[in-house]
């Protein structure tokens, strides 16, 4: 068993060396960044095939049971939950049509909400190779003080909530680096437990087990960032849309999914122009086409088939 683990470690370390050369020239400012990668800047897995993409339509309407739920954002006439589901169905159809050998699993297919942990469980149970969560952004109301009267010569103020419709464009999120322990738990439960050579709860004092676990985490984080860059580039360079960049956030569904994972804020639903775009067939089709192109590039790269041009 140890010999087999050592062989795996040698393979993993070789991937790490390759990863170092591919990414050593890049720095990531996770507060907000939009740096672009060349097609070579990906982690290539020998023999790997991207077979299953998990598409997660954010939010939902009614829900039952325990767990974390959220109704999502809304615009002047539409709801985030409806937009994300509509785009998810279109994305599923386009991926399975345009990318040979790739199937799509949706975390919800009805208006009913699914709690956050269950979404990650669906992704892990279906052994996803890539997790894409679809959302619509919205800015909270801003507050202004106005004088509503006077008392003994002094003004009386009242705070008034005003809709902030200034947000526009896309935003791509990856999971926060401070939640890697939770990702480690997901990896243990969904990858290691299927491997008879490894224990489902690796000994933290065993260097072989810990190196292998760290390689999984490193690989998924690199690939998450890289795919986020590909998607962001499609939105900005191809579609000409504004982007708020790529940021990290402590998002449960991302760090609990044992695979590369991103969350795509497709637009600000409380901005009138973005809301119209998000609800139009042309806007949804453009979003889907951009994501499919990014998946195609990512697939070729991680499968080691990226060209030099």
Tab-separated table of C-alpha atoms in Angstrom:
chain	number	residue	atom	x	y	z
A	1	UNK	CA	0.000	0.000	0.000
A	2	UNK	CA	2.761	2.436	0.950
A	3	UNK	CA	4.514	1.816	-2.361
A	4	UNK	CA	1.331	2.661	-4.219
A	5	UNK	CA	0.902	5.818	-2.178
A	6	UNK	CA	4.498	6.833	-2.857
A	7	UNK	CA	3.965	6.321	-6.588
A	8	UNK	CA	0.929	8.568	-6.387
A	9	UNK	CA	2.909	11.151	-4.454
A	10	UNK	CA	5.635	11.169	-7.085
A	11	UNK	CA	2.976	11.835	-9.707
A	12	UNK	CA	1.401	14.538	-7.548
A	13	UNK	CA	4.742	16.212	-6.911
A	14	UNK	CA	5.473	16.266	-10.625
A	15	UNK	CA	2.151	18.031	-11.120
A	16	UNK	CA	3.138	20.514	-8.414
A	17	UNK	CA	6.396	21.265	-10.200
A	18	UNK	CA	4.506	21.831	-13.447
A	19	UNK	CA	1.998	23.983	-11.579
A	20	UNK	CA	4.835	26.091	-10.129
A	21	UNK	CA	6.268	26.866	-13.565
A	22	UNK	CA	2.845	27.558	-15.033
A	23	UNK	CA	1.770	29.952	-12.306
A	24	UNK	CA	4.994	31.360	-10.833
A	25	UNK	CA	4.734	34.484	-12.977
A	26	UNK	CA	1.265	35.304	-11.718
A	27	UNK	CA	0.148	37.046	-8.542
A	28	UNK	CA	-3.428	37.097	-7.343
A	29	UNK	CA	-4.911	40.092	-5.513
A	30	UNK	CA	-8.110	38.512	-4.220
A	31	UNK	CA	-9.682	41.735	-3.046
A	32	UNK	CA	-10.593	42.251	-6.693
A	33	UNK	CA	-8.652	41.257	-9.757
A	34	UNK	CA	-9.166	40.704	-13.451
A	35	UNK	CA	-5.788	39.387	-14.636
A	36	UNK	CA	-5.896	37.221	-17.760
A	37	UNK	CA	-4.196	33.876	-18.300
A	38	UNK	CA	-2.728	32.384	-21.430
A	39	UNK	CA	-4.134	29.052	-22.506
A	40	UNK	CA	-1.051	27.350	-21.111
A	41	UNK	CA	-1.651	28.654	-17.596
A	42	UNK	CA	-3.637	25.651	-16.425
A	43	UNK	CA	-2.973	22.560	-14.411
A	44	UNK	CA	-2.758	19.593	-16.769
A	45	UNK	CA	-3.775	16.214	-15.345
A	46	UNK	CA	-2.395	13.264	-17.242
A	47	UNK	CA	-5.248	11.051	-18.416
A	48	UNK	CA	-7.919	13.307	-16.914
A	49	UNK	CA	-11.169	13.829	-18.808
A	50	UNK	CA	-13.725	16.458	-17.878
A	51	UNK	CA	-16.928	14.442	-17.877
A	52	UNK	CA	-19.360	16.003	-15.418
A	53	UNK	CA	-20.214	19.673	-14.900
A	54	UNK	CA	-22.439	20.639	-11.985
A	55	UNK	CA	-24.646	23.658	-12.735
A	56	UNK	CA	-26.165	25.239	-9.648
A	57	UNK	CA	-29.117	27.642	-10.256
A	58	UNK	CA	-28.932	29.907	-7.222
A	59	UNK	CA	-31.798	30.332	-4.732
A	60	UNK	CA	-35.395	29.196	-5.147
A	61	UNK	CA	-38.909	29.947	-3.968
A	62	UNK	CA	-40.468	27.750	-1.289
A	63	UNK	CA	-38.354	25.360	0.716
A	64	UNK	CA	-38.773	22.638	3.319
A	65	UNK	CA	-36.502	21.097	5.892
A	66	UNK	CA	-33.460	22.460	7.646
A	67	UNK	CA	-30.371	24.181	6.349
A	68	UNK	CA	-29.417	27.484	4.796
A	69	UNK	CA	-31.849	29.004	2.302
A	70	UNK	CA	-32.122	32.403	0.656
A	71	UNK	CA	-34.874	33.796	-1.597
A	72	UNK	CA	-32.309	35.746	-3.616
A	73	UNK	CA	-32.415	39.194	-5.141
A	74	UNK	CA	-35.150	40.843	-7.160
A	75	UNK	CA	-35.496	43.619	-9.699
A	76	UNK	CA	-38.407	45.807	-10.628
A	77	UNK	CA	-40.281	42.904	-12.239
A	78	UNK	CA	-38.188	39.732	-11.989
A	79	UNK	CA	-36.585	37.416	-9.451
A	80	UNK	CA	-33.072	36.040	-9.304
A	81	UNK	CA	-34.324	32.482	-8.714
A	82	UNK	CA	-36.248	32.491	-12.014
A	83	UNK	CA	-33.376	33.928	-14.044
A	84	UNK	CA	-30.815	31.470	-12.681
A	85	UNK	CA	-33.041	28.473	-13.410
A	86	UNK	CA	-33.775	29.641	-16.962
A	87	UNK	CA	-30.074	30.166	-17.700
A	88	UNK	CA	-29.191	26.822	-16.066
A	89	UNK	CA	-31.521	24.890	-18.396
A	90	UNK	CA	-30.051	26.660	-21.419
A	91	UNK	CA	-26.508	26.071	-20.178
A	92	UNK	CA	-27.169	22.373	-19.645
A	93	UNK	CA	-28.492	21.992	-23.176
A	94	UNK	CA	-25.608	23.954	-24.729
A	95	UNK	CA	-22.860	22.099	-22.833
A	96	UNK	CA	-24.207	18.666	-23.707
A	97	UNK	CA	-24.660	19.725	-27.337
A	98	UNK	CA	-21.321	21.460	-27.907
A	99	UNK	CA	-18.922	19.551	-25.633
A	100	UNK	CA	-18.618	15.884	-26.539
A	101	UNK	CA	-18.694	13.457	-23.640
A	102	UNK	CA	-19.685	16.045	-21.042
A	103	UNK	CA	-22.882	15.645	-19.037
A	104	UNK	CA	-24.516	18.247	-16.818
A	105	UNK	CA	-26.133	17.723	-13.426
A	106	UNK	CA	-28.426	20.469	-12.092
A	107	UNK	CA	-28.705	21.026	-8.337
A	108	UNK	CA	-32.347	22.028	-8.770
A	109	UNK	CA	-34.800	21.671	-11.643
A	110	UNK	CA	-37.935	23.219	-10.114
A	111	UNK	CA	-38.860	26.468	-8.415
A	112	UNK	CA	-38.334	24.835	-5.015
A	113	UNK	CA	-35.220	25.919	-3.149
A	114	UNK	CA	-32.459	23.489	-2.180
A	115	UNK	CA	-30.395	24.164	0.918
A	116	UNK	CA	-26.761	25.102	0.440
A	117	UNK	CA	-25.252	21.917	1.844
A	118	UNK	CA	-27.544	19.715	-0.266
A	119	UNK	CA	-26.318	21.517	-3.389
A	120	UNK	CA	-22.717	20.633	-2.495
A	121	UNK	CA	-23.798	17.066	-1.675
A	122	UNK	CA	-25.399	16.700	-5.114
A	123	UNK	CA	-22.164	17.888	-6.723
A	124	UNK	CA	-20.035	15.470	-4.730
A	125	UNK	CA	-22.365	12.487	-5.079
A	126	UNK	CA	-22.278	12.906	-8.855
A	127	UNK	CA	-18.460	13.138	-8.845
A	128	UNK	CA	-18.454	16.503	-10.596
A	129	UNK	CA	-15.305	17.744	-12.302
A	130	UNK	CA	-16.386	21.403	-12.297
A	131	UNK	CA	-18.964	23.312	-10.231
A	132	UNK	CA	-20.653	26.436	-11.631
A	133	UNK	CA	-23.112	28.341	-9.446
A	134	UNK	CA	-25.298	30.892	-11.257
A	135	UNK	CA	-26.509	34.038	-9.503
A	136	UNK	CA	-27.688	37.597	-10.068
A	137	UNK	CA	-26.166	40.453	-8.129
A	138	UNK	CA	-27.881	43.393	-6.419
A	139	UNK	CA	-26.739	46.337	-4.334
A	140	UNK	CA	-28.412	47.075	-0.995
A	141	UNK	CA	-30.388	50.250	-0.507
A	142	UNK	CA	-28.447	53.376	0.379
A	143	UNK	CA	-29.656	55.662	3.146
A	144	UNK	CA	-29.857	59.423	3.138
A	145	UNK	CA	-30.835	61.740	5.942
A	146	UNK	CA	-33.394	64.422	5.286
A	147	UNK	CA	-34.838	67.140	7.469
A	148	UNK	CA	-38.447	66.396	8.351
A	149	UNK	CA	-39.012	69.198	10.817
A	150	UNK	CA	-37.558	71.309	13.598
A	151	UNK	CA	-37.744	71.255	17.366
A	152	UNK	CA	-36.733	74.293	19.350
A	153	UNK	CA	-34.890	75.564	16.295
A	154	UNK	CA	-32.970	72.326	15.754
A	155	UNK	CA	-33.525	70.142	12.659
A	156	UNK	CA	-35.129	66.728	13.023
A	157	UNK	CA	-33.681	64.117	10.670
A	158	UNK	CA	-35.162	60.983	9.239
A	159	UNK	CA	-33.272	58.276	7.308
A	160	UNK	CA	-34.743	57.390	3.946
A	161	UNK	CA	-33.891	54.189	2.053
A	162	UNK	CA	-33.198	54.730	-1.631
A	163	UNK	CA	-32.594	51.935	-4.153
A	164	UNK	CA	-28.987	51.767	-5.329
A	165	UNK	CA	-29.133	50.871	-9.010
A	166	UNK	CA	-25.544	51.816	-9.812
A	167	UNK	CA	-24.195	48.260	-9.976
A	168	UNK	CA	-23.580	46.891	-13.446
A	169	UNK	CA	-21.923	43.888	-15.068
A	170	UNK	CA	-20.519	40.581	-13.920
A	171	UNK	CA	-18.590	39.351	-10.903
A	172	UNK	CA	-16.839	35.983	-10.501
A	173	UNK	CA	-16.297	34.481	-7.048
A	174	UNK	CA	-14.039	31.699	-5.784
A	175	UNK	CA	-14.109	30.270	-2.269
A	176	UNK	CA	-12.220	32.037	0.506
A	177	UNK	CA	-8.803	30.647	1.340
A	178	UNK	CA	-9.715	30.738	5.041
A	179	UNK	CA	-12.237	27.928	4.451
A	180	UNK	CA	-9.792	25.331	3.135
A	181	UNK	CA	-10.433	23.130	6.181
A	182	UNK	CA	-14.024	22.711	5.049
A	183	UNK	CA	-12.892	21.844	1.536
A	184	UNK	CA	-10.491	19.311	3.050
A	185	UNK	CA	-13.429	17.660	4.801
A	186	UNK	CA	-15.330	17.442	1.507
A	187	UNK	CA	-12.308	15.921	-0.230
A	188	UNK	CA	-11.933	13.313	2.530
A	189	UNK	CA	-15.594	12.355	2.346
A	190	UNK	CA	-15.983	12.291	-1.429
A	191	UNK	CA	-12.633	11.318	-2.889
A	192	UNK	CA	-10.481	9.578	-0.319
A	193	UNK	CA	-13.238	7.305	0.948
A	194	UNK	CA	-13.557	5.765	-2.517
A	195	UNK	CA	-9.861	4.912	-2.606
A	196	UNK	CA	-9.022	1.629	-0.838
A	197	UNK	CA	-5.402	2.725	-0.549
A	198	UNK	CA	-6.282	5.700	1.640
A	199	UNK	CA	-8.150	6.015	4.911
A	200	UNK	CA	-11.273	8.209	4.939
A	201	UNK	CA	-9.709	10.157	7.812
A	202	UNK	CA	-6.012	10.485	6.915
A	203	UNK	CA	-3.587	10.594	9.814
A	204	UNK	CA	-2.408	14.229	10.143
A	205	UNK	CA	0.993	12.911	11.231
A	206	UNK	CA	1.366	10.827	8.062
A	207	UNK	CA	3.416	12.932	5.590
A	208	UNK	CA	2.234	10.874	2.612
A	209	UNK	CA	-1.461	11.415	3.378
A	210	UNK	CA	-1.036	15.118	4.132
A	211	UNK	CA	0.998	15.822	0.996
A	212	UNK	CA	-1.668	14.119	-1.086
A	213	UNK	CA	-4.444	16.112	0.623
A	214	UNK	CA	-2.572	19.395	0.162
A	215	UNK	CA	-2.087	18.576	-3.514
A	216	UNK	CA	-5.839	18.104	-3.965
A	217	UNK	CA	-6.546	21.472	-2.308
A	218	UNK	CA	-3.813	23.269	-4.237
A	219	UNK	CA	-4.966	21.834	-7.538
A	220	UNK	CA	-8.627	22.713	-7.036
A	221	UNK	CA	-7.801	26.256	-5.969
A	222	UNK	CA	-5.510	26.845	-8.962
A	223	UNK	CA	-8.092	25.429	-11.334
A	224	UNK	CA	-10.925	27.436	-9.759
A	225	UNK	CA	-8.989	30.672	-10.211
A	226	UNK	CA	-7.967	29.756	-13.736
A	227	UNK	CA	-11.510	28.892	-14.831
A	228	UNK	CA	-12.776	32.106	-13.241
A	229	UNK	CA	-10.289	34.041	-15.370
A	230	UNK	CA	-11.422	32.261	-18.519
A	231	UNK	CA	-15.081	33.077	-17.821
A	232	UNK	CA	-14.290	36.675	-16.926
A	233	UNK	CA	-12.283	37.102	-20.124
A	234	UNK	CA	-15.173	35.816	-22.229
A	235	UNK	CA	-17.563	38.300	-20.639
A	236	UNK	CA	-15.246	41.287	-20.994
A	237	UNK	CA	-13.208	40.631	-24.138
A	238	UNK	CA	-15.806	38.828	-26.234
A	239	UNK	CA	-19.085	40.322	-25.011
A	240	UNK	CA	-17.772	43.752	-24.019
A	241	UNK	CA	-19.436	43.653	-20.612
A	242	UNK	CA	-18.215	45.458	-17.524
A	243	UNK	CA	-16.719	43.228	-14.828
A	244	UNK	CA	-16.194	43.837	-11.121
A	245	UNK	CA	-13.410	41.275	-11.347
A	246	UNK	CA	-12.666	38.034	-9.537
A	247	UNK	CA	-12.915	37.898	-5.765
A	248	UNK	CA	-12.824	35.355	-2.992
A	249	UNK	CA	-15.688	34.932	-0.571
A	250	UNK	CA	-16.531	32.414	2.103
A	251	UNK	CA	-19.283	30.697	0.103
A	252	UNK	CA	-20.469	27.368	1.514
A	253	UNK	CA	-21.420	25.666	-1.757
A	254	UNK	CA	-17.990	26.383	-3.234
A	255	UNK	CA	-15.779	25.247	-0.368
A	256	UNK	CA	-17.959	22.185	0.356
A	257	UNK	CA	-17.701	20.947	-3.246
A	258	UNK	CA	-14.717	18.663	-3.776
A	259	UNK	CA	-13.839	20.017	-7.226
A	260	UNK	CA	-12.866	23.292	-8.912
A	261	UNK	CA	-15.758	25.676	-8.263
A	262	UNK	CA	-16.842	29.219	-9.162
A	263	UNK	CA	-19.885	31.400	-8.591
A	264	UNK	CA	-20.914	33.658	-11.464
A	265	UNK	CA	-22.883	36.827	-10.737
A	266	UNK	CA	-24.338	37.296	-14.219
A	267	UNK	CA	-25.488	40.888	-13.742
A	268	UNK	CA	-27.188	43.298	-11.333
A	269	UNK	CA	-30.868	42.470	-11.368
A	270	UNK	CA	-31.756	45.755	-9.613
A	271	UNK	CA	-30.127	47.745	-12.419
A	272	UNK	CA	-32.784	48.382	-15.116
A	273	UNK	CA	-30.425	47.743	-18.046
A	274	UNK	CA	-28.957	44.586	-16.519
A	275	UNK	CA	-32.402	43.323	-15.525
A	276	UNK	CA	-33.638	43.656	-19.094
A	277	UNK	CA	-30.501	41.873	-20.355
A	278	UNK	CA	-30.801	39.042	-17.806
A	279	UNK	CA	-34.439	38.396	-18.724
A	280	UNK	CA	-34.032	38.563	-22.502
A	281	UNK	CA	-33.404	35.518	-24.672
A	282	UNK	CA	-30.506	37.289	-26.367
A	283	UNK	CA	-28.879	38.197	-23.051
A	284	UNK	CA	-29.272	34.707	-21.614
A	285	UNK	CA	-27.991	33.128	-24.823
A	286	UNK	CA	-24.927	35.383	-24.767
A	287	UNK	CA	-24.192	34.475	-21.134
A	288	UNK	CA	-24.532	30.777	-21.918
A	289	UNK	CA	-22.299	31.003	-24.997
A	290	UNK	CA	-19.573	32.760	-22.997
A	291	UNK	CA	-19.624	30.133	-20.253
A	292	UNK	CA	-19.572	27.268	-22.771
A	293	UNK	CA	-16.566	28.765	-24.568
A	294	UNK	CA	-14.761	29.089	-21.234
A	295	UNK	CA	-15.560	25.477	-20.344
A	296	UNK	CA	-14.305	24.347	-23.756
A	297	UNK	CA	-10.995	26.167	-23.275
A	298	UNK	CA	-10.666	24.868	-19.733
A	299	UNK	CA	-11.448	21.305	-20.832
A	300	UNK	CA	-8.781	21.351	-23.529
A	301	UNK	CA	-6.224	22.740	-21.121
A	302	UNK	CA	-6.774	20.392	-18.187
A	303	UNK	CA	-6.855	17.452	-20.574
A	304	UNK	CA	-3.466	18.545	-21.943
A	305	UNK	CA	-4.743	19.439	-25.390
A	306	UNK	CA	-4.252	23.219	-25.356
A	307	UNK	CA	-2.666	24.588	-28.499
A	308	UNK	CA	0.126	27.143	-28.605
A	309	UNK	CA	-2.000	29.782	-30.307
